[in-house]
Structures are given as C-alpha cells and as structure tokens.
PDB file of C-alpha atoms in Angstrom:
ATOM      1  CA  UNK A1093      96.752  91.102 126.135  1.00 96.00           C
ATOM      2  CA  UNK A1094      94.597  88.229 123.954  1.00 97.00           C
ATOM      3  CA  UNK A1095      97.076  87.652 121.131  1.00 98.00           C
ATOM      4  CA  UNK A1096      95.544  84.769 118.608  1.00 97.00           C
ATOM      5  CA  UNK A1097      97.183  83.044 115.338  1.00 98.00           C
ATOM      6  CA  UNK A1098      94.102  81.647 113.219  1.00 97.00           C
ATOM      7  CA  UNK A1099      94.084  79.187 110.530  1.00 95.00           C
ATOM      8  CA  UNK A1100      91.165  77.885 109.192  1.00 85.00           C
ATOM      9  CA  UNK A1101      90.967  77.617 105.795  1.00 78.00           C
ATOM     10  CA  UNK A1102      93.931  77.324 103.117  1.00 85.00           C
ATOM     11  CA  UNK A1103      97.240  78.659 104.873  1.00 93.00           C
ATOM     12  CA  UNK A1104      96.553  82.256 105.736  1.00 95.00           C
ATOM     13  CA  UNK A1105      97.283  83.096 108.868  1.00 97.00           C
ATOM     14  CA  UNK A1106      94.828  86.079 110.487  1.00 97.00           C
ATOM     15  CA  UNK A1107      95.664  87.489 114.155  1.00 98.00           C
ATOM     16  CA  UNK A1108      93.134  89.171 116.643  1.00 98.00           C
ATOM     17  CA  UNK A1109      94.687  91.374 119.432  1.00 98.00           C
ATOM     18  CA  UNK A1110      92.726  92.734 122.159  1.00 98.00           C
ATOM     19  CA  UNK A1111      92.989  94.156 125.220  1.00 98.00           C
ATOM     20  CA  UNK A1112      90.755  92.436 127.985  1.00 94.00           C
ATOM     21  CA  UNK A1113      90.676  95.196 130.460  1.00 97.00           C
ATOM     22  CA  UNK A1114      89.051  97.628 127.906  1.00 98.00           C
ATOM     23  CA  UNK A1115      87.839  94.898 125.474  1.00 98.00           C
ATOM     24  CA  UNK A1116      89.061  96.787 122.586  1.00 98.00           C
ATOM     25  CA  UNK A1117      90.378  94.386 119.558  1.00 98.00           C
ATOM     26  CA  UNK A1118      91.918  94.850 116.174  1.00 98.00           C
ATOM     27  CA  UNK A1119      91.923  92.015 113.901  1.00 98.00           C
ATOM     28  CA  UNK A1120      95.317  91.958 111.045  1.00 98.00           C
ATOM     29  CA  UNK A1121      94.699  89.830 107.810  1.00 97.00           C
ATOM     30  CA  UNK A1122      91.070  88.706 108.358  1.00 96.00           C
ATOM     31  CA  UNK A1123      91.473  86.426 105.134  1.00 95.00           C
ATOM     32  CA  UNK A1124      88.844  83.449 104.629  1.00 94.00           C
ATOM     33  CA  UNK A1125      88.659  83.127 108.379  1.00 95.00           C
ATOM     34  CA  UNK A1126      85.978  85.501 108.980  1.00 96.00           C
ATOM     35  CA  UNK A1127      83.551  83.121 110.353  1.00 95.00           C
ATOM     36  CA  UNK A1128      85.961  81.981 113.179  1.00 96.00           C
ATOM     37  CA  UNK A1129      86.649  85.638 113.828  1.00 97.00           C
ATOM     38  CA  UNK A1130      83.650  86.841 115.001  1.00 97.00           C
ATOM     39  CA  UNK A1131      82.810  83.815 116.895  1.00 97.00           C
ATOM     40  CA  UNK A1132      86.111  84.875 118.937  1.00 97.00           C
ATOM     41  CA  UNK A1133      84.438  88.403 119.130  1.00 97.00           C
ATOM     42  CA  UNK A1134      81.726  87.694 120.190  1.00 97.00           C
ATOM     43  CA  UNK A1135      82.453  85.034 122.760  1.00 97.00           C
ATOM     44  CA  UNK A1136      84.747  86.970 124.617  1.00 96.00           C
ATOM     45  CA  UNK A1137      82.076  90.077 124.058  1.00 97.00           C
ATOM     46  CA  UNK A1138      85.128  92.195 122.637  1.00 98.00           C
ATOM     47  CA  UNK A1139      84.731  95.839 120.620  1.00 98.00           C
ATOM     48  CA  UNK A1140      86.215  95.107 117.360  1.00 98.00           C
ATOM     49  CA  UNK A1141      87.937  98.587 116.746  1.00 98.00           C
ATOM     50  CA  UNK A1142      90.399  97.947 113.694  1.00 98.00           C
ATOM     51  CA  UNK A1143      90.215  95.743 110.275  1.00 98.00           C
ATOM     52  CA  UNK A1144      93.682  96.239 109.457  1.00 98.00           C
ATOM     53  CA  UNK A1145      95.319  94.112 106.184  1.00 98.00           C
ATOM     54  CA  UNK A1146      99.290  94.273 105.581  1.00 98.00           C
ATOM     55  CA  UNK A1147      98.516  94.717 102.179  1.00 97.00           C
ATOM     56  CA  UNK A1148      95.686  94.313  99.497  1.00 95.00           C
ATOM     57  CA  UNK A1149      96.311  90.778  97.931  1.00 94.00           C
ATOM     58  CA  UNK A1150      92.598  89.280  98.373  1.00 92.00           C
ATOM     59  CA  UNK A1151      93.723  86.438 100.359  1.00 92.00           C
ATOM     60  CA  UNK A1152      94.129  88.962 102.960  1.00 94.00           C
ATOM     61  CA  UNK A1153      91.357  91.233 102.830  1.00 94.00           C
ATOM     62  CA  UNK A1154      88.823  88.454 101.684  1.00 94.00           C
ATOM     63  CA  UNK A1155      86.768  88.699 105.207  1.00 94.00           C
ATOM     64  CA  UNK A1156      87.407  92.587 105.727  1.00 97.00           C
ATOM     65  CA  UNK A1157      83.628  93.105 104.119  1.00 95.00           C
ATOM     66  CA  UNK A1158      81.980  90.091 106.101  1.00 96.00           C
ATOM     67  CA  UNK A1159      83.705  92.040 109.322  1.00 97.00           C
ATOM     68  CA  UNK A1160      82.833  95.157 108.656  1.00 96.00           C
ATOM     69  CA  UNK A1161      79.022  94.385 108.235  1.00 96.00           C
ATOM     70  CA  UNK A1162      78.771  92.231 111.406  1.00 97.00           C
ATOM     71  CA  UNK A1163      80.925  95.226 113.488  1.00 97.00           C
ATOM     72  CA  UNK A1164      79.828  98.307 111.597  1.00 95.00           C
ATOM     73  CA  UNK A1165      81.811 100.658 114.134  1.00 97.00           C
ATOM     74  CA  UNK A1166      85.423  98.738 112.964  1.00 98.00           C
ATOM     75  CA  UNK A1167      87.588 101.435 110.882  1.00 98.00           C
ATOM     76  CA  UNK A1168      89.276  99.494 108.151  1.00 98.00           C
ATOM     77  CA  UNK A1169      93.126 100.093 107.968  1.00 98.00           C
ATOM     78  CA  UNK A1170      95.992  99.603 105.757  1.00 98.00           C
ATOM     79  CA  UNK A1171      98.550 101.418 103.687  1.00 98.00           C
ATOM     80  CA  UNK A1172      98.084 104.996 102.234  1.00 97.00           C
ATOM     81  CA  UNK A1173      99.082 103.390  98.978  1.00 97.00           C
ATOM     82  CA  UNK A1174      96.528 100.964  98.690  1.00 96.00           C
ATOM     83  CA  UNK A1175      94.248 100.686  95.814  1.00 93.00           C
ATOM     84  CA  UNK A1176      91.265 100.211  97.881  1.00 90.00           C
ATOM     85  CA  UNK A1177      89.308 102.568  99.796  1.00 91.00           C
ATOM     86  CA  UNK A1178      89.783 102.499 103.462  1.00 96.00           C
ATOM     87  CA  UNK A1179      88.567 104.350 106.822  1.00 97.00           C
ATOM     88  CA  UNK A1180      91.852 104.998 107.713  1.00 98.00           C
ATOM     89  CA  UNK A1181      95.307 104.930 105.884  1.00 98.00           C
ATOM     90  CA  UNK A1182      98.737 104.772 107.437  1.00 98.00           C
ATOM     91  CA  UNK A1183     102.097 104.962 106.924  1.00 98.00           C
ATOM     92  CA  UNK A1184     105.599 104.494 108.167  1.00 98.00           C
ATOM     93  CA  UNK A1185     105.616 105.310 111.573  1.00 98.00           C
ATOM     94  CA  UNK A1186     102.502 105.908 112.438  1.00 98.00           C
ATOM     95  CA  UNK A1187     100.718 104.222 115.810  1.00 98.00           C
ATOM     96  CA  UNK A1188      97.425 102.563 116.287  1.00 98.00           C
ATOM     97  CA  UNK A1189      96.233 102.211 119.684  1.00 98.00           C
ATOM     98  CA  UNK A1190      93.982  99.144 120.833  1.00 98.00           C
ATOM     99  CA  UNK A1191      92.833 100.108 124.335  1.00 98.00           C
ATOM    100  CA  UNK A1192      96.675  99.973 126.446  1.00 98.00           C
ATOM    101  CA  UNK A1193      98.049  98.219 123.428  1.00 98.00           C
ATOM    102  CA  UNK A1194     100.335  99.756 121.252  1.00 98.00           C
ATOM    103  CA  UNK A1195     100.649  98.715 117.711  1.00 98.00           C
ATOM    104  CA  UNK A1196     103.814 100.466 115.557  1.00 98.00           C
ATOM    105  CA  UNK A1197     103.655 100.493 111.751  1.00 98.00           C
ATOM    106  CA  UNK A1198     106.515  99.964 109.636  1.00 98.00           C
ATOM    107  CA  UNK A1199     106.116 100.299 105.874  1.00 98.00           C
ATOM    108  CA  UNK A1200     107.900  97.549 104.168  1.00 98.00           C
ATOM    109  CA  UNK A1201     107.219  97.488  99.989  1.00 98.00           C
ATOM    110  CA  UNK A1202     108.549  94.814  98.092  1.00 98.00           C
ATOM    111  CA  UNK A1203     105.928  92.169  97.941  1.00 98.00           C
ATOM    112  CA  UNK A1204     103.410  95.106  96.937  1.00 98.00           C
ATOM    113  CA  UNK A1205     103.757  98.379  97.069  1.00 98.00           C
ATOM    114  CA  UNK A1206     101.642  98.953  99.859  1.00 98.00           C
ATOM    115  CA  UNK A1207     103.176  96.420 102.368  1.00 98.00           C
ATOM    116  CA  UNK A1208     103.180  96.755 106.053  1.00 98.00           C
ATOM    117  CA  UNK A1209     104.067  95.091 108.793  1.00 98.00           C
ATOM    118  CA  UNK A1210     103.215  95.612 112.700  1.00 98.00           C
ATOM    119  CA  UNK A1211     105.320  95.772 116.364  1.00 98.00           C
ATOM    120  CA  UNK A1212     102.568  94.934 118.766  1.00 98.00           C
ATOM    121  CA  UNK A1213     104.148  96.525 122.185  1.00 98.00           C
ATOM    122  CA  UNK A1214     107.895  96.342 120.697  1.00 98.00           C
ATOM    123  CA  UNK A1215     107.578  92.103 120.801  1.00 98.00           C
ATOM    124  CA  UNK A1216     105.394  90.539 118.035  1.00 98.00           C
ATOM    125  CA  UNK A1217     106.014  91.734 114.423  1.00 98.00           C
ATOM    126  CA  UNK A1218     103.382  90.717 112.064  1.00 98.00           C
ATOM    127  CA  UNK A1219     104.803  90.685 108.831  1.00 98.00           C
ATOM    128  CA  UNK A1220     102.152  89.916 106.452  1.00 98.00           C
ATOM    129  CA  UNK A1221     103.743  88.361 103.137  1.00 98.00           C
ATOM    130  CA  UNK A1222     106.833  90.244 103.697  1.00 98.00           C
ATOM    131  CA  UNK A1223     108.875  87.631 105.813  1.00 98.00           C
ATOM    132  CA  UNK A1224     107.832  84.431 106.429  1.00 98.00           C
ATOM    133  CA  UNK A1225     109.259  81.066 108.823  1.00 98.00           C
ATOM    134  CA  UNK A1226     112.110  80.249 106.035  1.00 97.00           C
ATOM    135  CA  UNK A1227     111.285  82.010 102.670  1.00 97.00           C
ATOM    136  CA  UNK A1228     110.016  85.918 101.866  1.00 97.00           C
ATOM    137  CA  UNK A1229     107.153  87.545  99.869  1.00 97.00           C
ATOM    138  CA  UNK A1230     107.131  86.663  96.286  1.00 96.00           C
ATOM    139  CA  UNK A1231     108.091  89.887  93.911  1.00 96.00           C
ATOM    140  CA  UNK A1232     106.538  88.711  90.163  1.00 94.00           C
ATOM    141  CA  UNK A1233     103.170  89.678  91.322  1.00 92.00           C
ATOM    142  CA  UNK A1234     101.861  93.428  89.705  1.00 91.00           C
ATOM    143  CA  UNK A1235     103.575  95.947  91.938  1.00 94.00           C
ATOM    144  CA  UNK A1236     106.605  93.689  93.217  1.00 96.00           C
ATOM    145  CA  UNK A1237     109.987  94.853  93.296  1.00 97.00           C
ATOM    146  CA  UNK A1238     112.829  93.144  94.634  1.00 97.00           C
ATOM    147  CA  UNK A1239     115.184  96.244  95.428  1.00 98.00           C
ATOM    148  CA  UNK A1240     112.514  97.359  97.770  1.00 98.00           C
ATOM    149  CA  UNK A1241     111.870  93.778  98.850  1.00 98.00           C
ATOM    150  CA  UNK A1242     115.324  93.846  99.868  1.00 98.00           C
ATOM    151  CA  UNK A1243     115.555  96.702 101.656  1.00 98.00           C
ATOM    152  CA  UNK A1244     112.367  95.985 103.510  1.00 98.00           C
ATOM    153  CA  UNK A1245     114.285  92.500 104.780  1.00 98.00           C
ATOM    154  CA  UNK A1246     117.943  94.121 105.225  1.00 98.00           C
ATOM    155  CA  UNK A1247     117.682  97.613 106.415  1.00 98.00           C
ATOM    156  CA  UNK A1248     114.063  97.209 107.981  1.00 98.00           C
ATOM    157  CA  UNK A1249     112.962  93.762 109.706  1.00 98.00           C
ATOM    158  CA  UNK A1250     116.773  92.727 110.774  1.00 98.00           C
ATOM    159  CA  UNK A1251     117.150  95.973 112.764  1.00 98.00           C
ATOM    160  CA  UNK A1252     115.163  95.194 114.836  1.00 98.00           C
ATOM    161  CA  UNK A1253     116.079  92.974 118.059  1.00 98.00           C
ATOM    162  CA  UNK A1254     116.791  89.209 118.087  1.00 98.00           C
ATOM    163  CA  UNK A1255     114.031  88.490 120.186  1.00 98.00           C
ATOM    164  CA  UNK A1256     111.210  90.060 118.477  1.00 98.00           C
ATOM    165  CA  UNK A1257     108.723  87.436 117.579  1.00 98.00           C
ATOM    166  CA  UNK A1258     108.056  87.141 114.039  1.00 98.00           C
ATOM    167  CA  UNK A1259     104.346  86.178 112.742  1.00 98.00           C
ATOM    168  CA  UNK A1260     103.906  86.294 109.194  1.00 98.00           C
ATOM    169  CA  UNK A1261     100.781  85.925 106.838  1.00 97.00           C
ATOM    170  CA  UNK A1262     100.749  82.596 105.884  1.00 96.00           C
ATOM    171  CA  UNK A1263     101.721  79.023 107.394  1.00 96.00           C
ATOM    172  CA  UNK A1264     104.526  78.314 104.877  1.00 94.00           C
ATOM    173  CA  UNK A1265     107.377  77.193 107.230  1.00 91.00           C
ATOM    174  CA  UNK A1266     108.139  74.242 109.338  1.00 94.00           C
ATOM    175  CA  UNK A1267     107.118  76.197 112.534  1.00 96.00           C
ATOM    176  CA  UNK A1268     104.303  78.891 112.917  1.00 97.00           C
ATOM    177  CA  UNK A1269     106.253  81.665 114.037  1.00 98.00           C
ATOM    178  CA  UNK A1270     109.782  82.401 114.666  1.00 98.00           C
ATOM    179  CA  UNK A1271     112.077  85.188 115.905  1.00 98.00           C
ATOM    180  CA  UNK A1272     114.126  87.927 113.811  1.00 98.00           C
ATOM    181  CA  UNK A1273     117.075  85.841 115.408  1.00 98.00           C
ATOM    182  CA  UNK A1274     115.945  82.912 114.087  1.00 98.00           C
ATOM    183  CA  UNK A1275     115.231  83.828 111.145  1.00 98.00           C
ATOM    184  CA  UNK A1276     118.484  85.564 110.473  1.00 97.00           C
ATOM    185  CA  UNK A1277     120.578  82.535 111.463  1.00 97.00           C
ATOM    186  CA  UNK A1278     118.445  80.149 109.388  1.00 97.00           C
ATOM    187  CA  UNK A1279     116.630  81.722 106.702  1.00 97.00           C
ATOM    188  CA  UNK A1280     118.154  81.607 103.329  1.00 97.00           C
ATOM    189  CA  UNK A1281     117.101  84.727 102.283  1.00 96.00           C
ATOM    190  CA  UNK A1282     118.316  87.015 104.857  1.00 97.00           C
ATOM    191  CA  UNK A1283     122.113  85.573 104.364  1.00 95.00           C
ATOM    192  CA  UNK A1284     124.747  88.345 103.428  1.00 95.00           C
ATOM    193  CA  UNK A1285     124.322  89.708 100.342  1.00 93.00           C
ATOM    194  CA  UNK A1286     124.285  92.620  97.925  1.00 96.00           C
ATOM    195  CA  UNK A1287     121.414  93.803  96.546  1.00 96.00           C
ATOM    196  CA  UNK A1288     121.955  92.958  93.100  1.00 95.00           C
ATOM    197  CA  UNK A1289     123.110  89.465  94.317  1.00 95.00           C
ATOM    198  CA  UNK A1290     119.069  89.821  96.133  1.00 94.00           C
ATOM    199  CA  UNK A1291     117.910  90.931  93.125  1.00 93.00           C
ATOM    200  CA  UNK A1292     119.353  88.387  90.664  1.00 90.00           C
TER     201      UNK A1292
END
C-alpha cells in the first residue's frame, strides 16, 4: 500500500492511498494541494478512483474540481449530509474499496454536521478536522455542535485501539501524526470528563 501525508500550501494536510498491485488510488482532503496531487498520479501512472473530503469546509474540498477535471472517471465522496452534490454519499459504516484496500467510514459530527473520518485496513484513521495532534475541531463554525463533537471524540475515536495511527486534516500539532494512545494520554481534550464539563 502507497500511503502519502501532503503539505504544500497553508497547513492542510491531504492523503493519497493506493494500491500498487492494481494501481487503484483514492485521494482524502485534496485541499490547495491539487497540483502536487496529480503529479503523484501521474508519476506513479495510478487510476485515481475516489475524491473523498471528511467534510465540506473549502479548505478541504478546494482541489476536488481541479481533480475531477484532470481524472474525469474519479467518483467524488463524502457524507450523505453534505451540502454539496457528490457522485457518491456515505455514511456510518459503510466501506469503500481501493483495489485490496479497505477503507471503513465512521461518521463523526461535531465540527460539521457532515464529518467523517476513515480506518484504512483497521490501522490509519484519518480524521479530518475532527481530532487533531493535541487540540480537536473547532464547534463555532455554522453547523458545529459540541455535544456531538463530544461524542464523536469519547464514544467514537477512543474506542478504537491504542495503536491505531491517527492522521488528521491539518498540521496543527507538534508532530504530524500520532496514535489514539497518544493522543488519549496527552491530549487535553480527550481527558475525563462529562459532557457538559466538554461542552462548557
């Protein structure tokens, strides 16, 4: 499996996955990086197959058009709640399949209403703006609510096993990824609390 963290422009993060037996590749959060993007694609002569974004915020979908025009078979993905028009909506539960690869998605609201993240082959979580290295998704945007923010982090992400590696949407920690582990024994935000205390 190709698994790639981008940054190159501002501090969104973008991932490609793809499969190099079958060349098949999805690309999560194309953002401003586009350009870079397809120069991956290309290079390595892979079948984009997916244009999936975590949620709508346009620092995360910015590139989705650019994408789509260069790879015209791609399916854009995301969230049945989203407010844009997509080739294919999800939801909780629900698998995506990049050639052997295995991608799981787990509907996490909170940030926005239409937030996702995804378990590539039960290891990597991408977690959009949900979760990030030290800090979570911001909830005074249009659509952010902290009680579902909350659950999202609590009853969601920190089921999951230690050891799944967490890769979130932008580069706002002190490292670029981390581990649900980690993150539990370090993060401020995922210490014991209520959900009013959350909330508050």
């Amino acid at each position: 499996m190709l698994f790639k963290q981008i940054q190159r422009h501002g501090d969104n993060f973008s991932y490609l996955i793809a499969d190099q037996t079958t060349h098949e590749a999805a690309v999560v959060d194309c953002s401003y990086n586009a350009d870079e993007i397809t120069q991956i694609l290309k290079a390595q002569a892979l079948k984009l197959k997916y244009i999936i974004s975590t949620h709508g915020h346009s620092d995360h979908t910015a590139g989705n058009s650019q994408l789509k025009r260069t790879f015209s078979d791609a399916k854009t993905v995301a969230h049945k709640l989203s407010a844009f028009k997509n080739d294919l909506q999800v939801d909780d539960g629900d698998k995506l399949q990049v050639g052997k690869i295995n991608i799981d998605v787990i509907y996490t609201p909170g940030h926005t209403p239409d937030g996702i993240c995804l378990l590539v082959e039960g290891q990597k979580l991408l977690t959009g703006d949900t979760l990030f290295v030290g800090e979570c998704g911001r909830t005074d945007l249009a659509g952010g609510d902290p009680a579902k923010l909350y659950r999202s982090l609590f009853d969601v992400i920190l089921k999951l096993d230690d050891s799944v590696e967490i890769y979130p949407g932008h580069n706002y920690g002190h490292l670029p990824s981390s581990t649900v582990g980690y993150e539990h024994k370090t993060n401020y935000v995922l210490k014991p609390r209520t959900l009013s205390e959350f909330v508050d």
